[in-house]
Amino acid sequence: MSAFPEQAGAPGATLADPAITKVSIIISKGSLEGIYPGLILANGARMEGIEANVFFTFFGMDAINRARHESIKVATVGNPGLHLATWLGGVPGMSALVTQQMMKSMEKLDIPPIPEFIELIADSGAKLFACKASVDMFGLTREDFIDPLEGIITVGEFYQMAGGGQIIFT
Amino acid sequence: MPTLTAVARTPEGFLEHVEDWDRELARELAREAGLPELTDRHWLVVDYMRRTFLEKGDAPTIRTLGKESGVSVKELYQLFPKGPAKLAAKVAGIPKPHGCI
């Protein structure tokens, strides 16, 4: 139990372990299993009243790319967590099949598909950003991204924005 | 009529027994949580939370709240800035939601 809950401002928090009030989450991977953890962390933060920023970089930008965010797939090749024979992971259609099964289990838990989840997170007040270096590298523009995107920012601006909070890399 | 000091609560302030709840207690719980007044919009959410819990035995997720309570996700966060699902559950006198979503 906490010694000074009232000073630290949240249930369970103490002076030594202050409550988290702000998180900036980086999403860097473009697979289904690479994107969801960051989204769940962002949504969970907002649900607790914690300020949240989400910074999409490299292939993680597929999650906010209009043309791509509806077709994000589970990586079935080079993914030992699936316990699937390596050759089987490369069979055409395998990625789509595994993705479909995973989406079904998530729907049962009321976890939305990626486009809807991103919208929900934006509506919850979290701010979404794309990484300028990645945008330039892939030759993308603002028009390639979904409307709720707050902006395309540099790494320096990201650190400024993350000031006073925790940074989580996924 | 029960008052806040007379009902059993968890360390986080949720009611131990759903049946202890009434609308005046809800107003007290809300005031304690930093919501000085409950508007019709707050009540829409609180009543929906309570109804869903009593019917299904579980609090709705934020996604379901946004789709079915009649209040959008955006407005939910305006009404309950410190976290709509948890705060509305507390005011509705139901247990703390334990899902991650």
Coordinates of C-alpha atoms in Angstrom, one line a residue, chain B residues 33-66:
Chain B
A33 CA -14.5 11.7 -8.4
G34 CA -14.4 15.3 -9.5
L35 CA -17.6 15.6 -11.4
P36 CA -19.6 18.3 -9.6
E37 CA -22.8 17.7 -11.7
L38 CA -24.2 14.9 -13.6
T39 CA -26.0 16.0 -16.8
D40 CA -28.5 14.1 -18.9
R41 CA -25.6 13.0 -21.0
H42 CA -23.7 11.6 -18.0
W43 CA -26.8 9.7 -16.9
L44 CA -27.3 8.2 -20.3
V45 CA -23.8 6.6 -19.9
V46 CA -24.2 5.7 -16.3
D47 CA -27.6 4.1 -16.8
Y48 CA -26.3 2.2 -19.8
M49 CA -23.3 0.9 -17.9
R50 CA -25.5 -0.3 -15.0
R51 CA -28.1 -1.9 -17.2
T52 CA -25.4 -3.7 -19.2
F53 CA -23.7 -5.0 -16.1
L54 CA -27.0 -6.2 -14.5
E55 CA -28.0 -8.0 -17.8
K56 CA -24.6 -9.4 -18.8
G57 CA -22.6 -9.5 -15.6
D58 CA -19.8 -7.5 -17.1
A59 CA -19.2 -3.8 -17.8
P60 CA -19.1 -2.8 -21.5
T61 CA -15.9 -1.9 -23.3
I62 CA -15.2 1.6 -24.4
R63 CA -15.9 0.4 -28.0
T64 CA -19.3 -0.9 -27.1
L65 CA -20.0 2.2 -25.0
G66 CA -19.2 4.4 -28.0

